[in-house]
Amino acid sequence: MSWGTEQQGYEQGYGYGYGQPGYGQQPDPAGYGEQQYVYPYPQQYGDAGQYADHGQYTDHGQPYATDTAPLPVVEPEPEPEQAPVPEPEREATAPPAEAKRPARDRYFDTLRAVALVRVVAYHTFGWPWAGMLFPSMGIMFALAGTLMAKSLERPAVTVIRSRVRRLLPPFWFWGFFVVVAMMVHDWMPGWQIVFWVVPLGDPPGNAWGEQAWEVLWYLRTYLWFVLLSPVLLRVFRLAPVPVLLLSLTPIVVFHFVWEPADDRFGTALTDLATFLFCWMLGFAHRDGVLRKLKPGPVAAGSLAALAYGAWYAFTHQAETGSYDLDDIPLAQAFFSAGFVTLLMYAKEHFAIDFALLTRFRRLDRVVTIFNARAVTLYLWHEVALVLAVPLIDQFWNVPAFETYLPLESQWFMFGIGWILIVGFILLCGWVEDVAAKKKPRLLP
């Protein structure tokens, strides 16, 4: 997930996050309200007369010396309501609202929020067609690639350090509870526990905690993409379109020529190859490559990739027992490539920004929270679903609940799961603030 990630988000977000300093009006660093007003000379105010220079007054246009002539009796002139401020000073003391920071891209924020909801739904219901309806993983890798390309406008070492810092503390906090729970249930780790410190490979665990830690493949793949991005971006910029198309080559080679071993290293290679195109597509969006492409070839290529991915999944069900894209890397790679390309190109071609979302304040608030707590939501959602089962079992002991609540329905479990997810966001989301060197907040 881009989380945090990237979600995160996100210091290297598409701008600056809602609810953070800089969104809306800012404090007045110049001490507005304490400035001294200067009356520039000469200056005219409406129908009032003109003040002359050099210590002289005028009488019907004829000057006379103030040291010899008596002062004429004149009607008092109306004072101006407020003296005009000279132009340079007016610019320096402009109201803070005029200097707004750029807003976040609500189109991308909405895609990430929907992707997270789809992930939770998939892990609740197990729908094999969910990946074809909305390939969440491909979308999140593409969004993370866009953010990474933007961030790499700064020194690569600084960017990588920042991304790793934002990712690892939430992972450590979550991992502490999962590891302790597995050890209580008769699991003793070996040297592989180092992958619970830096997840460059799949962390070990026992079957009792598998449902909780099986989601870590995304964090492992994301971390490798972050580390490789300085090189990948440099290669991409040598020949953007050819390199983007060739990024599908590794998964084709792994599937038809040489299949990596089914171990920690081989699985990591396969996942990197599966979503390499989506990550590079994020580079293409950030560098404006998609904007330069013509709609016809983009649509044709994307639909062809979608068709091939779906065809391969449906015609090779015997190998995995399902057409679920998560079980068929080649189909996942091509279907995600076609789907995400259409989403990213549509944004550029039609200038989609979802700015109207801000009119629906509650929905916009939910999207904001989902993006600012993306790592927390992703890590804890499986734990929430696991805990929902024994919690619902206790409901059967209450006659009213047994009679009136649909305790056997998966939709009821889905709802209880989201209640627990919200609880984890409130209890654990502050870790993302600490990781980002921000003041901990209950909600962003």
Coordinates of C-alpha atoms in Angstrom, one line a residue:
M1 CA 0.0 0.0 0.0
S2 CA 1.0 3.3 -0.7
W3 CA 0.8 4.0 2.2
G4 CA 1.4 5.6 4.2
T5 CA 1.5 4.9 3.7
E6 CA 2.8 7.1 1.7
Q7 CA -0.5 6.7 3.4
Q8 CA 0.1 8.1 4.8
G9 CA 0.6 10.2 4.3
Y10 CA 1.6 11.8 4.0
E11 CA 4.7 14.2 4.0
Q12 CA 5.1 13.2 0.4
G13 CA 1.4 13.4 -0.3
Y14 CA -0.1 15.2 -3.3
G15 CA 0.2 18.4 -1.4
Y16 CA -0.5 18.9 2.3
G17 CA -2.9 17.0 4.4
Y18 CA -6.2 18.2 5.6
G19 CA -6.3 19.0 9.3
Q20 CA -2.6 19.8 9.3
P21 CA -1.0 23.3 9.6
G22 CA -1.3 25.0 6.3
Y23 CA -4.7 23.8 5.3
G24 CA -7.1 26.7 5.4
Q25 CA -5.9 29.8 7.1
Q26 CA -2.6 30.1 8.9
P27 CA -1.3 32.1 11.9
D28 CA -0.1 35.6 11.2
P29 CA 3.7 35.5 11.4
A30 CA 4.0 39.1 10.6
G31 CA 2.0 40.4 13.5
Y32 CA -0.9 41.7 11.4
G33 CA -2.8 44.3 13.3
E34 CA 0.3 45.9 14.8
Q35 CA 1.6 47.5 11.7
Q36 CA 2.2 51.3 11.5
Y37 CA 0.3 53.0 8.7
V38 CA 2.3 55.5 6.7
Y39 CA 0.7 58.6 5.0
P40 CA 2.5 59.0 1.7
Y41 CA 2.9 62.6 0.4
P42 CA 1.6 64.0 -1.8
Q43 CA -1.8 62.1 -1.5
Q44 CA -5.3 63.0 -2.4
Y45 CA -8.4 61.8 -0.6
G46 CA -11.7 62.1 -2.6
D47 CA -12.6 65.8 -2.9
A48 CA -10.1 67.1 -0.3
G49 CA -7.4 69.6 -1.3
Q50 CA -3.9 68.7 -2.1
Y51 CA -1.2 69.0 0.5
A52 CA 1.8 70.9 -1.1
D53 CA 5.4 70.1 -0.5
H54 CA 8.3 72.2 0.9
G55 CA 6.4 73.7 3.8
Q56 CA 4.1 75.9 1.7
Y57 CA 0.3 76.3 1.6
T58 CA -1.6 77.4 -1.5
D59 CA -4.3 80.1 -1.8
H60 CA -6.2 79.6 -5.1
G61 CA -3.3 78.0 -6.6
Q62 CA -0.8 80.8 -5.6
P63 CA 1.9 79.8 -3.1
Y64 CA 2.9 82.2 -0.3
A65 CA 5.5 81.8 2.4
T66 CA 4.3 80.5 5.7
D67 CA 6.7 82.8 7.7
T68 CA 5.1 86.1 6.4
A69 CA 1.5 85.5 5.5
P70 CA -1.3 84.8 7.9
L71 CA -2.9 81.4 7.8
P72 CA -6.2 81.4 5.9
V73 CA -9.3 80.1 7.5
V74 CA -10.3 76.8 5.9
E75 CA -13.0 74.3 6.5
P76 CA -11.8 71.2 8.2
E77 CA -11.2 68.5 5.7
P78 CA -12.8 65.1 6.3
E79 CA -10.3 62.5 7.5
P80 CA -10.1 59.3 5.5
E81 CA -11.5 56.3 7.2
Q82 CA -8.2 54.5 6.8
A83 CA -4.9 55.6 5.3
P84 CA -3.9 53.5 2.3
V85 CA -1.0 51.3 2.8
P86 CA 1.9 51.5 0.3
E87 CA 1.9 48.6 -2.1
P88 CA 5.0 46.8 -0.8
E89 CA 3.7 46.9 2.7
R90 CA 0.3 45.7 1.7
E91 CA 1.9 42.7 0.1
A92 CA 3.9 41.9 3.1
T93 CA 0.9 42.1 5.4
A94 CA -1.6 40.3 3.2
P95 CA -4.2 38.2 5.1
P96 CA -2.9 34.7 5.7
A97 CA -5.8 33.2 3.7
E98 CA -4.3 34.5 0.5
A99 CA -1.3 32.2 1.0
K100 CA -2.9 28.8 1.0
R101 CA -0.9 25.7 0.6
P102 CA -1.9 23.4 -2.3
A103 CA -4.8 21.1 -1.5
R104 CA -4.6 17.3 -1.7
D105 CA -5.7 15.5 -4.7
R106 CA -9.1 14.1 -3.7
Y107 CA -9.3 11.8 -6.7
F108 CA -6.2 9.9 -5.5
D109 CA -7.4 10.1 -1.9
T110 CA -10.8 8.6 -2.8
L111 CA -9.2 5.8 -4.8
R112 CA -7.0 4.8 -1.8
A113 CA -10.0 4.9 0.5
V114 CA -12.1 2.7 -1.8
A115 CA -9.2 0.4 -2.2
L116 CA -9.0 -0.1 1.6
V117 CA -12.7 -0.7 1.9
R118 CA -12.4 -3.3 -0.8
V119 CA -9.5 -5.0 1.0
V120 CA -11.6 -5.3 4.1
A121 CA -14.6 -6.6 2.2
Y122 CA -12.4 -9.2 0.4
H123 CA -11.0 -10.5 3.6
T124 CA -14.5 -10.7 5.1
F125 CA -16.4 -12.3 2.3
G126 CA -13.6 -13.9 0.2
W127 CA -15.2 -12.9 -3.1
P128 CA -12.9 -14.1 -5.9
W129 CA -14.3 -11.5 -8.3
A130 CA -13.4 -8.6 -6.0
G131 CA -10.0 -8.1 -7.6
M132 CA -11.6 -7.7 -11.1
L133 CA -14.2 -5.3 -9.7
F134 CA -11.5 -3.1 -8.2
P135 CA -7.8 -4.2 -8.1
S136 CA -6.9 -2.5 -4.9
M137 CA -3.3 -3.6 -4.6
G138 CA -2.4 -2.4 -8.1
I139 CA -4.1 0.9 -7.4
M140 CA -2.3 1.4 -4.1
F141 CA 1.1 0.6 -5.7
A142 CA 0.5 3.1 -8.5
L143 CA -0.5 5.8 -6.0
A144 CA 2.6 5.1 -3.9
G145 CA 4.8 5.2 -7.0
T146 CA 3.4 8.7 -7.8
L147 CA 4.2 9.9 -4.3
M148 CA 7.7 8.4 -4.5
A149 CA 8.5 10.1 -7.8
K150 CA 7.4 13.4 -6.3
S151 CA 9.5 12.8 -3.1
L152 CA 12.6 12.0 -5.1
E153 CA 12.9 15.6 -6.1
R154 CA 14.8 15.7 -2.8
P155 CA 17.9 13.7 -2.1
A156 CA 17.3 9.9 -2.3
V157 CA 18.8 9.0 1.0
T158 CA 16.6 11.6 2.8
V159 CA 13.5 10.3 1.1
I160 CA 14.2 6.6 1.8
R161 CA 15.0 7.4 5.5
S162 CA 11.7 9.3 5.8
R163 CA 9.6 6.6 4.2
V164 CA 11.2 3.8 6.3
R165 CA 10.7 5.9 9.4
R166 CA 7.0 6.4 8.7
L167 CA 6.4 2.7 7.9
L168 CA 8.4 0.9 10.6
P169 CA 7.0 2.3 14.0
P170 CA 3.4 1.4 13.2
F171 CA 4.6 -2.0 12.0
W172 CA 6.6 -2.5 15.2
F173 CA 3.7 -1.4 17.4
W174 CA 1.3 -3.8 15.6
G175 CA 3.9 -6.6 15.4
F176 CA 4.6 -6.5 19.2
F177 CA 1.0 -7.6 20.0
V178 CA 0.9 -10.2 17.2
V179 CA 4.3 -11.8 18.1
V180 CA 3.4 -11.9 21.8
A181 CA 0.0 -13.5 21.1
M182 CA 1.7 -16.2 18.9
M183 CA 4.3 -16.9 21.6
V184 CA 1.5 -17.4 24.1
H185 CA 0.1 -19.9 21.6
D186 CA 3.2 -22.1 21.6
W187 CA 5.3 -20.3 18.9
M188 CA 9.0 -19.7 19.4
P189 CA 10.8 -17.7 16.8
G190 CA 14.3 -18.4 15.5
W191 CA 16.7 -16.0 13.7
Q192 CA 14.0 -15.2 11.2
I193 CA 12.5 -12.9 13.8
V194 CA 14.7 -10.2 12.3
F195 CA 12.0 -9.9 9.6
W196 CA 9.7 -8.6 12.4
V197 CA 12.2 -5.8 12.7
V198 CA 12.7 -4.9 9.1
P199 CA 10.2 -6.8 6.8
L200 CA 12.5 -7.3 3.8
G201 CA 11.2 -10.8 3.8
D202 CA 8.0 -12.4 5.0
P203 CA 8.1 -12.5 8.8
P204 CA 7.7 -16.0 10.3
G205 CA 4.7 -17.0 12.5
N206 CA 2.5 -19.9 13.4
A207 CA -0.9 -21.0 12.0
W208 CA -2.7 -19.4 14.9
G209 CA -1.6 -15.9 13.8
E210 CA -1.5 -16.5 10.1
Q211 CA -4.6 -14.5 9.3
A212 CA -3.1 -11.5 11.0
W213 CA 0.4 -11.5 9.5
E214 CA -0.5 -12.7 6.0
V215 CA -1.2 -9.1 4.9
L216 CA 2.5 -8.2 5.5
W217 CA 3.4 -9.1 1.9
Y218 CA 2.2 -5.7 0.9
L219 CA 4.5 -3.9 3.4
R220 CA 7.4 -6.1 2.3
T221 CA 6.9 -5.3 -1.4
Y222 CA 6.3 -1.6 -0.7
L223 CA 9.6 -1.4 1.3
W224 CA 11.5 -3.0 -1.6
F225 CA 10.0 -0.6 -4.1
V226 CA 11.0 2.3 -1.9
L227 CA 14.6 1.1 -1.7
L228 CA 14.8 0.5 -5.4
S229 CA 13.0 3.6 -6.6
P230 CA 16.0 5.9 -7.1
V231 CA 17.4 3.4 -9.6
L232 CA 14.0 2.6 -11.1
L233 CA 13.2 6.2 -11.6
R234 CA 16.5 6.9 -13.3
V235 CA 16.0 4.0 -15.7
F236 CA 12.4 5.0 -16.4
R237 CA 13.4 8.6 -17.4
L238 CA 15.9 7.2 -20.0
A239 CA 13.0 6.1 -22.2
P240 CA 9.6 6.4 -20.3
V241 CA 7.2 4.7 -22.6
P242 CA 9.4 1.7 -23.6
V243 CA 10.5 1.2 -20.0
L244 CA 6.9 1.3 -18.8
L245 CA 5.9 -1.4 -21.3
L246 CA 8.9 -3.5 -20.6
S247 CA 8.1 -3.5 -16.9
L248 CA 5.7 -6.3 -17.6
T249 CA 8.5 -8.5 -18.9
P250 CA 9.7 -9.8 -15.5
I251 CA 6.4 -11.4 -14.6
V252 CA 6.2 -13.0 -18.1
V253 CA 9.6 -14.4 -17.7
F254 CA 8.9 -15.7 -14.2
H255 CA 5.7 -17.4 -15.4
F256 CA 6.8 -18.9 -18.7
V257 CA 10.6 -19.2 -18.5
W258 CA 11.9 -19.4 -15.0
E259 CA 9.7 -19.7 -11.9
P260 CA 11.3 -18.4 -8.6
A261 CA 11.4 -20.8 -5.7
D262 CA 8.5 -20.9 -3.4
D263 CA 10.4 -19.4 -0.5
R264 CA 10.9 -16.0 1.2
F265 CA 13.1 -14.7 -1.5
G266 CA 11.2 -16.1 -4.5
T267 CA 7.9 -14.9 -3.2
A268 CA 9.3 -11.4 -2.9
L269 CA 10.6 -11.5 -6.4
T270 CA 7.2 -12.6 -7.8
D271 CA 5.3 -9.8 -6.0
L272 CA 7.8 -7.2 -7.2
A273 CA 7.4 -8.4 -10.8
T274 CA 3.6 -8.5 -10.4
F275 CA 3.2 -4.9 -9.5
L276 CA 6.3 -3.3 -11.1
F277 CA 4.2 -1.9 -13.9
C278 CA 1.8 -0.2 -11.5
W279 CA 4.7 1.4 -9.6
M280 CA 6.3 2.6 -12.8
L281 CA 2.9 3.9 -13.9
G282 CA 3.0 6.1 -10.9
F283 CA 6.3 7.5 -12.2
A284 CA 4.6 8.1 -15.6
H285 CA 1.8 10.1 -14.0
R286 CA 4.1 12.2 -11.9
D287 CA 6.4 13.0 -14.8
G288 CA 3.5 14.0 -17.1
V289 CA 4.2 11.1 -19.5
L290 CA 0.5 10.0 -19.5
R291 CA -0.6 13.5 -20.4
K292 CA 1.3 13.4 -23.7
L293 CA -0.1 10.1 -24.9
K294 CA -3.1 9.9 -27.3
P295 CA -6.3 8.4 -26.0
G296 CA -6.7 5.8 -28.8
P297 CA -3.5 3.8 -28.1
V298 CA -3.9 4.1 -24.4
A299 CA -7.4 2.8 -24.4
A300 CA -6.6 -0.1 -26.8
G301 CA -3.5 -1.2 -24.9
S302 CA -5.3 -1.0 -21.5
L303 CA -8.4 -3.0 -22.7
A304 CA -6.1 -5.6 -24.3
A305 CA -4.2 -6.0 -21.0
L306 CA -7.6 -6.2 -19.1
A307 CA -8.9 -8.8 -21.5
Y308 CA -5.7 -10.9 -21.4
G309 CA -5.6 -10.8 -17.6
A310 CA -9.3 -11.8 -17.2
W311 CA -9.0 -14.5 -19.9
Y312 CA -5.9 -16.1 -18.3
A313 CA -7.5 -16.1 -14.9
F314 CA -10.7 -17.8 -16.1
T315 CA -8.9 -20.3 -18.3
H316 CA -6.4 -21.4 -15.7
Q317 CA -8.7 -22.0 -12.7
A318 CA -7.6 -25.7 -12.6
E319 CA -4.2 -24.6 -11.5
T320 CA -5.4 -22.8 -8.4
G321 CA -9.0 -23.8 -8.0
S322 CA -10.2 -20.3 -8.5
Y323 CA -10.1 -17.3 -10.9
D324 CA -9.0 -15.1 -8.0
L325 CA -6.3 -12.7 -9.2
D326 CA -4.5 -12.9 -5.9
D327 CA -3.7 -16.6 -6.7
I328 CA -2.6 -16.0 -10.3
P329 CA 0.3 -13.4 -10.5
L330 CA 0.4 -13.2 -14.3
A331 CA -3.3 -12.4 -14.6
Q332 CA -3.0 -10.0 -11.7
A333 CA -0.2 -8.1 -13.4
F334 CA -1.9 -7.6 -16.7
F335 CA -5.4 -7.0 -15.3
S336 CA -4.1 -4.5 -12.8
A337 CA -1.9 -2.8 -15.5
G338 CA -4.9 -2.3 -17.8
F339 CA -7.3 -1.2 -15.0
V340 CA -5.0 1.3 -13.3
T341 CA -3.8 2.8 -16.6
L342 CA -7.4 3.7 -17.4
L343 CA -7.8 5.3 -14.0
M344 CA -4.6 7.3 -14.2
Y345 CA -5.0 8.3 -17.8
A346 CA -8.7 9.4 -17.2
K347 CA -7.5 11.7 -14.5
E348 CA -5.1 13.4 -16.9
H349 CA -7.3 13.4 -20.0
F350 CA -10.5 14.6 -18.3
A351 CA -8.8 16.6 -15.5
I352 CA -10.7 14.7 -12.7
D353 CA -10.0 16.0 -9.2
F354 CA -13.1 15.1 -7.2
A355 CA -13.0 18.6 -5.7
L356 CA -16.8 18.4 -5.2
L357 CA -16.2 15.8 -2.5
T358 CA -15.4 18.7 -0.1
R359 CA -19.0 19.7 -0.3
F360 CA -20.0 16.5 1.5
R361 CA -18.2 17.2 4.7
R362 CA -18.7 13.9 6.5
L363 CA -17.7 11.8 3.5
D364 CA -14.7 14.0 2.9
R365 CA -13.8 13.6 6.5
V366 CA -13.9 9.8 6.2
V367 CA -11.7 9.9 3.1
T368 CA -9.2 12.2 5.0
I369 CA -9.1 9.8 8.0
F370 CA -8.7 6.7 5.8
N371 CA -5.7 8.3 4.0
A372 CA -4.0 9.6 7.2
R373 CA -4.5 6.3 9.0
A374 CA -4.0 4.0 6.0
V375 CA -1.1 1.9 7.6
T376 CA -3.1 1.5 10.8
L377 CA -6.2 0.5 9.0
Y378 CA -4.4 -2.0 6.8
L379 CA -2.4 -3.6 9.6
W380 CA -5.2 -3.9 12.1
H381 CA -8.2 -4.8 9.9
E382 CA -7.4 -8.5 9.9
V383 CA -7.1 -8.5 13.7
A384 CA -10.4 -6.8 13.9
L385 CA -12.0 -9.4 11.7
V386 CA -10.5 -12.2 13.8
L387 CA -11.8 -10.6 17.1
A388 CA -15.2 -10.1 15.5
V389 CA -15.8 -13.9 15.5
P390 CA -15.6 -14.6 19.3
L391 CA -17.4 -11.3 20.0
I392 CA -20.3 -12.4 17.8
D393 CA -20.3 -15.8 19.6
Q394 CA -21.0 -14.0 22.8
F395 CA -24.0 -12.3 21.3
W396 CA -25.7 -15.7 21.0
N397 CA -25.8 -15.7 24.8
V398 CA -28.1 -12.7 24.8
P399 CA -31.7 -13.8 23.9
A400 CA -32.6 -10.5 22.4
F401 CA -29.5 -10.4 20.2
E402 CA -30.2 -14.0 19.1
T403 CA -33.7 -13.2 18.2
Y404 CA -33.4 -9.8 16.4
L405 CA -29.8 -9.6 15.1
P406 CA -28.6 -11.5 12.0
L407 CA -25.7 -13.1 13.9
E408 CA -25.1 -15.7 11.1
S409 CA -24.7 -13.1 8.4
Q410 CA -21.3 -12.2 7.1
W411 CA -22.6 -8.7 6.6
F412 CA -23.1 -8.5 10.3
M413 CA -19.6 -9.6 10.8
F414 CA -18.5 -7.0 8.3
G415 CA -20.2 -4.3 10.3
I416 CA -18.8 -5.5 13.6
G417 CA -15.4 -5.6 12.0
W418 CA -15.6 -2.0 11.0
I419 CA -16.6 -1.0 14.5
L420 CA -13.5 -2.7 15.8
I421 CA -11.4 -1.1 13.0
V422 CA -12.5 2.3 14.1
G423 CA -11.6 1.4 17.7
F424 CA -8.1 0.4 16.5
I425 CA -7.7 3.6 14.6
L426 CA -8.6 5.6 17.7
L427 CA -6.3 3.6 19.9
C428 CA -3.3 3.0 17.7
G429 CA -3.5 5.6 14.9
W430 CA -1.4 8.1 16.9
V431 CA 1.7 5.9 16.2
E432 CA 1.5 7.1 12.6
D433 CA 1.7 10.7 13.9
V434 CA 4.7 9.9 16.0
A435 CA 6.4 8.2 13.0
A436 CA 5.8 11.3 10.9
K437 CA 7.2 13.5 13.7
K438 CA 3.9 15.1 14.3
K439 CA 1.9 15.9 17.4
P440 CA -0.2 12.7 18.3
R441 CA -3.9 13.1 17.5
L442 CA -6.9 11.0 18.2
L443 CA -8.0 11.7 14.7
P444 CA -6.2 13.6 11.9

